[in-house]
Coordinates of C-alpha atoms in Angstrom, one line a residue:
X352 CA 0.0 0.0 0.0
X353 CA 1.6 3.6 -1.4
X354 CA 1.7 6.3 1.4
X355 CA 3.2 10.0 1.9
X356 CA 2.0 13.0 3.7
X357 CA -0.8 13.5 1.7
X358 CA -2.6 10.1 2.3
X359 CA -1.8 10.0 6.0
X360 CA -3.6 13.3 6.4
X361 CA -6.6 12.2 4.2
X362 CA -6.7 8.8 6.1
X363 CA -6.5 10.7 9.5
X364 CA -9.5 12.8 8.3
X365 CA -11.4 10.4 7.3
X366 CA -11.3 8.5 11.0
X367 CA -11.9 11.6 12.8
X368 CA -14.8 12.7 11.0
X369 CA -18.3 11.8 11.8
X370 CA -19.5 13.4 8.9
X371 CA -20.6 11.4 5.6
X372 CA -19.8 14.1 3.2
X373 CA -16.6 15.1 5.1
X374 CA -15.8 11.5 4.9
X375 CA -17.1 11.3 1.6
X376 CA -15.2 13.8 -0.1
X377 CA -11.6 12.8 1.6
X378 CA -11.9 9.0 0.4
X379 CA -12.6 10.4 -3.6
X380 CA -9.2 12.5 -2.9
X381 CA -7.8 9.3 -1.7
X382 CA -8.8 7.3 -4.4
X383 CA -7.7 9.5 -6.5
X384 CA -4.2 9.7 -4.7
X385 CA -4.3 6.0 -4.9
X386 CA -4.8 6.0 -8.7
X387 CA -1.7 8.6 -9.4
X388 CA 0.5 6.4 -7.1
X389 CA 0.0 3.2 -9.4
X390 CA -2.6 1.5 -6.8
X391 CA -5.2 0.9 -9.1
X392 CA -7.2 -1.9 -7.7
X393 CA -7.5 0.1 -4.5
X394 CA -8.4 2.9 -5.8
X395 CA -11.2 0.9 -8.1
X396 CA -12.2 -0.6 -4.6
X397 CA -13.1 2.5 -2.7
X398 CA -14.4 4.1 -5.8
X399 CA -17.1 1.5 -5.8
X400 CA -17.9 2.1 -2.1
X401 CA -18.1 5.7 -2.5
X402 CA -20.5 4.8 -5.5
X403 CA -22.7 2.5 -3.4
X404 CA -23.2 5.0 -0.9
X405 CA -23.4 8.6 -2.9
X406 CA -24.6 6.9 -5.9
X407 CA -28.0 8.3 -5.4
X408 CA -26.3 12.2 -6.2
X409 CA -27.0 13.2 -2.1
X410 CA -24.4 15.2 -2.2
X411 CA -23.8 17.3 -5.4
X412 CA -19.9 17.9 -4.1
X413 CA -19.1 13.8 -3.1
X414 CA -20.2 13.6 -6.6
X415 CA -18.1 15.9 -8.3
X416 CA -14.8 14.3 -6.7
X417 CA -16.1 11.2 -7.2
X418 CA -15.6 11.7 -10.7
X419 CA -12.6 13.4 -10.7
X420 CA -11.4 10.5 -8.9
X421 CA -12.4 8.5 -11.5
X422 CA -11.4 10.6 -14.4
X423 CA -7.6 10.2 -12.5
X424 CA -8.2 6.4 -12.4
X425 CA -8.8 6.6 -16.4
X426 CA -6.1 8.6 -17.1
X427 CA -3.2 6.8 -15.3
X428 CA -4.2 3.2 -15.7
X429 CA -5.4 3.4 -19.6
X430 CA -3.6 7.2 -20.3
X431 CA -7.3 7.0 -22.0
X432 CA -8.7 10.0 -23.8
X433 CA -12.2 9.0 -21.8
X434 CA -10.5 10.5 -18.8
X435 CA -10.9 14.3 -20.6
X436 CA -14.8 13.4 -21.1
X437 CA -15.2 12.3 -17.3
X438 CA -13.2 15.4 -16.0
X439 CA -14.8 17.9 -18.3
X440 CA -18.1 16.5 -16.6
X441 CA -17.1 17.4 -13.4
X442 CA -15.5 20.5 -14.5
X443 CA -18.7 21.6 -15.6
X444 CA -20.6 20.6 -12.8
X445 CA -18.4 22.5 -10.8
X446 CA -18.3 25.4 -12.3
X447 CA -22.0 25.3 -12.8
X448 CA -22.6 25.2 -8.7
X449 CA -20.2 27.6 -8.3
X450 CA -18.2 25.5 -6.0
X451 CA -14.6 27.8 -6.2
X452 CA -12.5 24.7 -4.8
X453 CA -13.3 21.9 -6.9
X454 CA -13.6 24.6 -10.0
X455 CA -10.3 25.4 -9.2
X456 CA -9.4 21.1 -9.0
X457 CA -11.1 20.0 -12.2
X458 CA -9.8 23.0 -13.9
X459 CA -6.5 22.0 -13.3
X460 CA -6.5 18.6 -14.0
X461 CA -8.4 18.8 -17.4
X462 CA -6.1 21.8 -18.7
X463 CA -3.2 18.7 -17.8
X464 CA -5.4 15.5 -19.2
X465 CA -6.1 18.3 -22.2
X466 CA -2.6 19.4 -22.6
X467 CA -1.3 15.7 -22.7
X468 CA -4.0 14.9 -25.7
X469 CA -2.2 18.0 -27.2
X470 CA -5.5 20.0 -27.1
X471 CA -4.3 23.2 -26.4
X472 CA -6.4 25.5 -26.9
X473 CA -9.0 23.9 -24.2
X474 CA -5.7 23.5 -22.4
X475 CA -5.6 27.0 -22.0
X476 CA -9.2 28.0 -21.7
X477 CA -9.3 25.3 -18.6
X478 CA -6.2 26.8 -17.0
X479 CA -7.3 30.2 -17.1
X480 CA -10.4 29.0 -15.1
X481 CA -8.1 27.0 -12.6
X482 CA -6.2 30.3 -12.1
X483 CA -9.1 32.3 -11.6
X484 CA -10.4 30.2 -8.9
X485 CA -7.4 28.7 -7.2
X486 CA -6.8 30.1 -3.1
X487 CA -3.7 30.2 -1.4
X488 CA -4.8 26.6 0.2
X489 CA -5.5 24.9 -3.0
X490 CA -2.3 23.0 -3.1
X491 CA -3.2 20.2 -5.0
X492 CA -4.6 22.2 -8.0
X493 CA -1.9 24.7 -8.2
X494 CA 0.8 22.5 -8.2
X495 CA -0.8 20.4 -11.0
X496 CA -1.6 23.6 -12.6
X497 CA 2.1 24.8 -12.8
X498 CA 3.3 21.0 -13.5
X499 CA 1.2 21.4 -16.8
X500 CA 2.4 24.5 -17.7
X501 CA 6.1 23.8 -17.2
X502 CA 5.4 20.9 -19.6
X503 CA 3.6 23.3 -22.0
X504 CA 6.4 26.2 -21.9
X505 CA 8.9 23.0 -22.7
X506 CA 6.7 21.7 -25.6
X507 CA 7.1 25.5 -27.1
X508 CA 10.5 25.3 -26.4
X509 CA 10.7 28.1 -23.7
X510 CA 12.9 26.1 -21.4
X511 CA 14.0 29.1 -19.2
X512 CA 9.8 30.2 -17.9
X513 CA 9.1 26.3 -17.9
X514 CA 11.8 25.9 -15.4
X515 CA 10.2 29.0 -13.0
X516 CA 7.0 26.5 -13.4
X517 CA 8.4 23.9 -12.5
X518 CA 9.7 25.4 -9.3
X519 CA 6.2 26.8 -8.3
X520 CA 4.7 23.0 -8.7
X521 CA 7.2 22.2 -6.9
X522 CA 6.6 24.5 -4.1
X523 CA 2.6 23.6 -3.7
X524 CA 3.5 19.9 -3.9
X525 CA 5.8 19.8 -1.0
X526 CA 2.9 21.7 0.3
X527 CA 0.8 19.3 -0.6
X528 CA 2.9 15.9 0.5
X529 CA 1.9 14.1 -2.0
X530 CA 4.7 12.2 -3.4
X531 CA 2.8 11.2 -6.6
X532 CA 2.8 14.3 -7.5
X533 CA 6.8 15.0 -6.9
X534 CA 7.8 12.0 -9.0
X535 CA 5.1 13.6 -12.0
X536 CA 7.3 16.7 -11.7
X537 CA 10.7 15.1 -11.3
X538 CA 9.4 12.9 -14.5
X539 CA 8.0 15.1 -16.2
X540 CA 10.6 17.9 -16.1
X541 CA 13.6 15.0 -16.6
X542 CA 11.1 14.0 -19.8
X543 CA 10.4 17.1 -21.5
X544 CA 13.7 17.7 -21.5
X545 CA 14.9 14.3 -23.2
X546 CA 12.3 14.8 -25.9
X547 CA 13.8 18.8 -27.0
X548 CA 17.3 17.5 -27.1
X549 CA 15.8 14.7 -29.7
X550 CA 14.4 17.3 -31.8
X551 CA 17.2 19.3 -31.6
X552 CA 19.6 16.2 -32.2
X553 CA 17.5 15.7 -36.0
X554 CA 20.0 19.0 -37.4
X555 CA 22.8 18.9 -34.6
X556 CA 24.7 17.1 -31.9
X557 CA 23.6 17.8 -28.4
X558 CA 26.7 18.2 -26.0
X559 CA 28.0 15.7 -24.0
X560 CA 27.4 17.1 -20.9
X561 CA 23.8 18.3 -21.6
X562 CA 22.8 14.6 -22.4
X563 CA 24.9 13.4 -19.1
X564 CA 22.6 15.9 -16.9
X565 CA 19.5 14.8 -19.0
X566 CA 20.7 11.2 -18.3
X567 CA 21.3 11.9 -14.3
X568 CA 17.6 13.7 -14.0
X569 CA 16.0 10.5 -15.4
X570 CA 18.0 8.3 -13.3
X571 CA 16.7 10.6 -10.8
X572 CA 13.0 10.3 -11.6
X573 CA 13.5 6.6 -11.6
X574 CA 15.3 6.4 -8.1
X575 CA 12.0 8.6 -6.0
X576 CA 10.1 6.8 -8.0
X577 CA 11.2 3.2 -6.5
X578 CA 11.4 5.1 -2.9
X579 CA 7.9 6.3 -3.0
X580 CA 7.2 2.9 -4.3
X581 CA 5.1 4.1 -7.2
X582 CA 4.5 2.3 -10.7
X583 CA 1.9 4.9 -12.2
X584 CA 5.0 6.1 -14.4
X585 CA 7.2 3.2 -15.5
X586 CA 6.9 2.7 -18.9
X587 CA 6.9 6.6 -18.9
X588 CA 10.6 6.2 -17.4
X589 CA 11.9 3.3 -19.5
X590 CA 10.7 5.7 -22.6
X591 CA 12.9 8.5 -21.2
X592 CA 15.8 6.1 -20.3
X593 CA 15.8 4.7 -23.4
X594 CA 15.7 8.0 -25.7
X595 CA 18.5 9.0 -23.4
X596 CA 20.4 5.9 -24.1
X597 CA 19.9 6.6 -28.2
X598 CA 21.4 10.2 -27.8
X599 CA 24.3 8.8 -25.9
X600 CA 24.9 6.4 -28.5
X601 CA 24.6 3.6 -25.9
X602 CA 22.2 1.6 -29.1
X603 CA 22.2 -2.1 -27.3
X604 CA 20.9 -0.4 -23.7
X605 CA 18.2 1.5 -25.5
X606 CA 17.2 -1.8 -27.2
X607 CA 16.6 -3.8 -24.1
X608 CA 14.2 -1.1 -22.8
X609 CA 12.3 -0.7 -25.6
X610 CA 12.0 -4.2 -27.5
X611 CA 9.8 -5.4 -24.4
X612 CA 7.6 -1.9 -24.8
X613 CA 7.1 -2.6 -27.8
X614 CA 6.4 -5.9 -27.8
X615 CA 3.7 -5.2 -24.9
X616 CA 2.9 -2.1 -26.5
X617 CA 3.5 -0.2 -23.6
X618 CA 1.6 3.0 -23.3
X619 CA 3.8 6.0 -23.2
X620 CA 1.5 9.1 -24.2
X621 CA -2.5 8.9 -24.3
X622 CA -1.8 8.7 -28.4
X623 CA -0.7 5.6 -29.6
X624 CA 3.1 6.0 -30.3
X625 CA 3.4 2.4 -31.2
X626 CA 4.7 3.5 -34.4
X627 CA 7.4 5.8 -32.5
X628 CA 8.7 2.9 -30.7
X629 CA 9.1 0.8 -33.7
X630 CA 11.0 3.7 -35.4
X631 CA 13.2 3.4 -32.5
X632 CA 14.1 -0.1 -32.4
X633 CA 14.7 -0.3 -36.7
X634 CA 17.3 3.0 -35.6
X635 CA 18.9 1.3 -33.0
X636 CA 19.8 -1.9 -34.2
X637 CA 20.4 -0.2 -37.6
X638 CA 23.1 2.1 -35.7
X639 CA 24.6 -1.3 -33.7
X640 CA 25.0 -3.0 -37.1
X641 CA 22.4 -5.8 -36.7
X642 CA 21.1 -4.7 -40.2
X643 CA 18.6 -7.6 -40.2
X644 CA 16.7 -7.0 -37.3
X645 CA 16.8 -3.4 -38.3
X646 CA 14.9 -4.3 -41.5
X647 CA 12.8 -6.5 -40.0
X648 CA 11.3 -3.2 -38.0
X649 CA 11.9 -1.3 -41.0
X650 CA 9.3 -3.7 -42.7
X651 CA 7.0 -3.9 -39.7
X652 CA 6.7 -0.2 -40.0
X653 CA 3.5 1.8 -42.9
X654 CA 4.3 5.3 -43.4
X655 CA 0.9 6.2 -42.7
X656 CA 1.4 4.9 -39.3
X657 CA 4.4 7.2 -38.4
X658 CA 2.3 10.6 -40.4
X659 CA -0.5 9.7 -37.9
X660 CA 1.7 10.4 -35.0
X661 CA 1.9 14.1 -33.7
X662 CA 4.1 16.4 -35.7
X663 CA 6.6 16.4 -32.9
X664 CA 6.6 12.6 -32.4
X665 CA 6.9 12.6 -36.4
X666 CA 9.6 14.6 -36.4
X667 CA 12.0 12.2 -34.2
X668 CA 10.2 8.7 -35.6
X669 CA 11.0 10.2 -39.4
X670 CA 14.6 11.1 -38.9
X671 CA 15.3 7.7 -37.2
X672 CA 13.4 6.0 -40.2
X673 CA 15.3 7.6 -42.7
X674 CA 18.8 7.3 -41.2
X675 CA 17.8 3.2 -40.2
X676 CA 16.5 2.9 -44.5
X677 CA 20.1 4.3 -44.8
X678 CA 21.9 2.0 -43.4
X679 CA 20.5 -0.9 -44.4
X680 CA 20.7 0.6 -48.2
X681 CA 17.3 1.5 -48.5
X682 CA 17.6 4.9 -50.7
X683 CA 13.8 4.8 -52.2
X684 CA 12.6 4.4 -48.0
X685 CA 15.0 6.5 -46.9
X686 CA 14.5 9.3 -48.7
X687 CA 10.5 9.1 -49.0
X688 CA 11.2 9.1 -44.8
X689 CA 13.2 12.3 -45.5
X690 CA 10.4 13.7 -47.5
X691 CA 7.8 13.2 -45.0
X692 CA 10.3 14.6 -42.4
X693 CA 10.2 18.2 -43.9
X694 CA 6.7 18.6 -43.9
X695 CA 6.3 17.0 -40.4
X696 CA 8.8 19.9 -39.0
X697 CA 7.2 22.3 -40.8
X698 CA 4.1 20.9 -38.9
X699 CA 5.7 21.4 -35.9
X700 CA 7.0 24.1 -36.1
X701 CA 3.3 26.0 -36.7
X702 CA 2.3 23.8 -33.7
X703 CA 5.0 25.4 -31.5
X704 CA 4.1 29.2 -32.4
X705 CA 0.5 28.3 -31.9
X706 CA 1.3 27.0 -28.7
X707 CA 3.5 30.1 -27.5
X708 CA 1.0 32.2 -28.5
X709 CA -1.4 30.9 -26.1
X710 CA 0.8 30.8 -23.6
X711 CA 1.8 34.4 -23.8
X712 CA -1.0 35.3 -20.8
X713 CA 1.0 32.9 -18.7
X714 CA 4.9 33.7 -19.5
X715 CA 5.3 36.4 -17.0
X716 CA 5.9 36.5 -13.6
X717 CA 2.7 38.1 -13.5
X718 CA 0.8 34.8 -13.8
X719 CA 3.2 32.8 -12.0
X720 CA 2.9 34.5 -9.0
X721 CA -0.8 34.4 -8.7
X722 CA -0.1 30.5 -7.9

């Protein structure tokens, strides 16, 4: 059974309350907790109790956590797109009721579930409610909150205002206690970061010592993780691990963490990247000289597939596809890869400016230090 700070004080509540929808409303933020941690079957279990007993809508608020719990559940078992449909529900209910609290907790977790399913522009239009309606108490929001828009600033490539992110969600979740949510920020910071030096490495080297430090904060995420005894985020970690293992050059390391992801199809993004992972592998053993195997992914592998991916995703799955059809001699592949590689940045590209642009209300310090 996971614990931290976080649980302990919910558990504690929940004992000393006599109160259904005190009680009520703590074991939803506990199943939910449960559910970020990894412990899915217990928090299925008390999601079920809470259902037996509030099931009836008695309590409009029991209800609205209730599903957020579940929307949490969704998202970190499956990383299923239904969890944005259950959240947005709640959101909405929220909101509706004028409730300021749980506006200010749905808001924040659907502007991260949306952000994740690259929907930015609800991303943004979620977070801006969240803002709006977060107090000085509401730790659990606000440090989700600024963990999503780290990630964001990083997607747009604006390293320096993700990082003061970063270090408010940091901040709140320390607050908070809640050690799922430190290991989603260690990860997700230690992540981000792996996947802009790979679209950087597509036109140049990225310096030794950049990779070394983006190697040692993955080994980092990896290590809390196993001391906080989560597993919400593994396949997550073996992603980044492996990625940095490619930019190191270390081919055969890389390969024995993602031949068994892809062989399980191991879900790393709410999308399916299954494509991205195959890409990987044919680039790999391309690179270690095991030209066979390399085709034998290379063959595995439809161009549609990889141009069905997200233009970033593209971006790094076509340049390993072309340089892999290189090596094993395959001009025609290779350069219809490099083709499809050009448009894809060009893709991605227009994505980033359309996401700095809405992120311009939140780049200052301004917006920052309203969390």
């Amino acid at each position: 059974m996971p614990t931290s700070p976080y649980l302990d004080h919910l558990t504690a509540a929940i004992a000393q309350s006599s109160d259904p929808t005190v009680q009520g409303m703590n074991r939803a933020l506990r199943a939910a907790c449960y559910a970020r941690h990894g412990s899915f079957e217990e928090a299925e279990s008390e999601i079920a109790s809470l259902r037996a007993q509030f099931g009836d809508g008695r309590n409009g608020r029991v209800t609205i956590t209730i599903m957020c719990a579940e929307a949490q559940l969704i998202y970190f078992k499956d990383l299923g797109d239904q969890a944005r449909d259950r959240m947005m529900r709640a959101q909405l209910l929220s909101v509706a009721g004028r409730d300021a609290a749980l506006s200010a907790l749905t808001s924040a977790w659907l502007a991260h579930i949306c952000f994740n399913l690259h929907r930015h522009e609800e991303m943004v239009r979620s977070a801006k409610t969240a803002l709006d309606m977060i107090s000085s108490g509401d730790h659990e929001a606000a440090s989700r909150l600024a963990l999503t828009f780290g990630d964001a600033f990083y997607a747009a490539d604006q390293l320096e205002i993700g990082n003061r992110w970063y270090s408010k969600a940091r901040e709140r979740a320390v607050k908070l206690g809640d050690h799922s949510t430190i290991a989603a920020l260690t990860y997700n910071r230690a992540a981000m970061g792996t996947f802009c030096h790979r679209l950087h490495a597509v036109h140049s080297p990225v310096e030794p010592d950049v990779l070394r430090r983006s190697a040692n904060e993955v080994r980092t995420a990896i290590n809390y993780q196993a001391i906080a005894q989560l597993t919400s985020l593994q396949a997550l970690l073996d992603y980044s691990m492996a990625s940095v293992q490619m930019l190191l050059s270390n081919y055969a390391d890389a390969i024995n963490l993602l031949a068994p992801m892809a062989a399980s199809l191991s879900s790393t993004s709410p999308l399916n990247r299954a494509a991205a992972l195959r890409c990987d592998l044919a680039y790999c053993y391309a690179k270690s000289g095991d030209l066979v195997r390399a085709k034998e992914h290379l063959d595995s592998i439809a161009n549609e597939d990889v141009t069905k991916l997200m233009p970033d995703d593209q971006v790094v799955s076509l340049a390993a596809l072309a340089s892999a059809a290189e090596a094993c001699g395959l001009a025609e592949r290779s350069m219809s890869a490099k083709d499809a590689l050009a448009v894809a940045e060009a893709e991605h590209q227009a994505a980033v400016s359309a996401l700095r642009d809405n992120l311009k209300p939140f780049s200052d310090s301004t917006a920052i230090n309203r969390l």
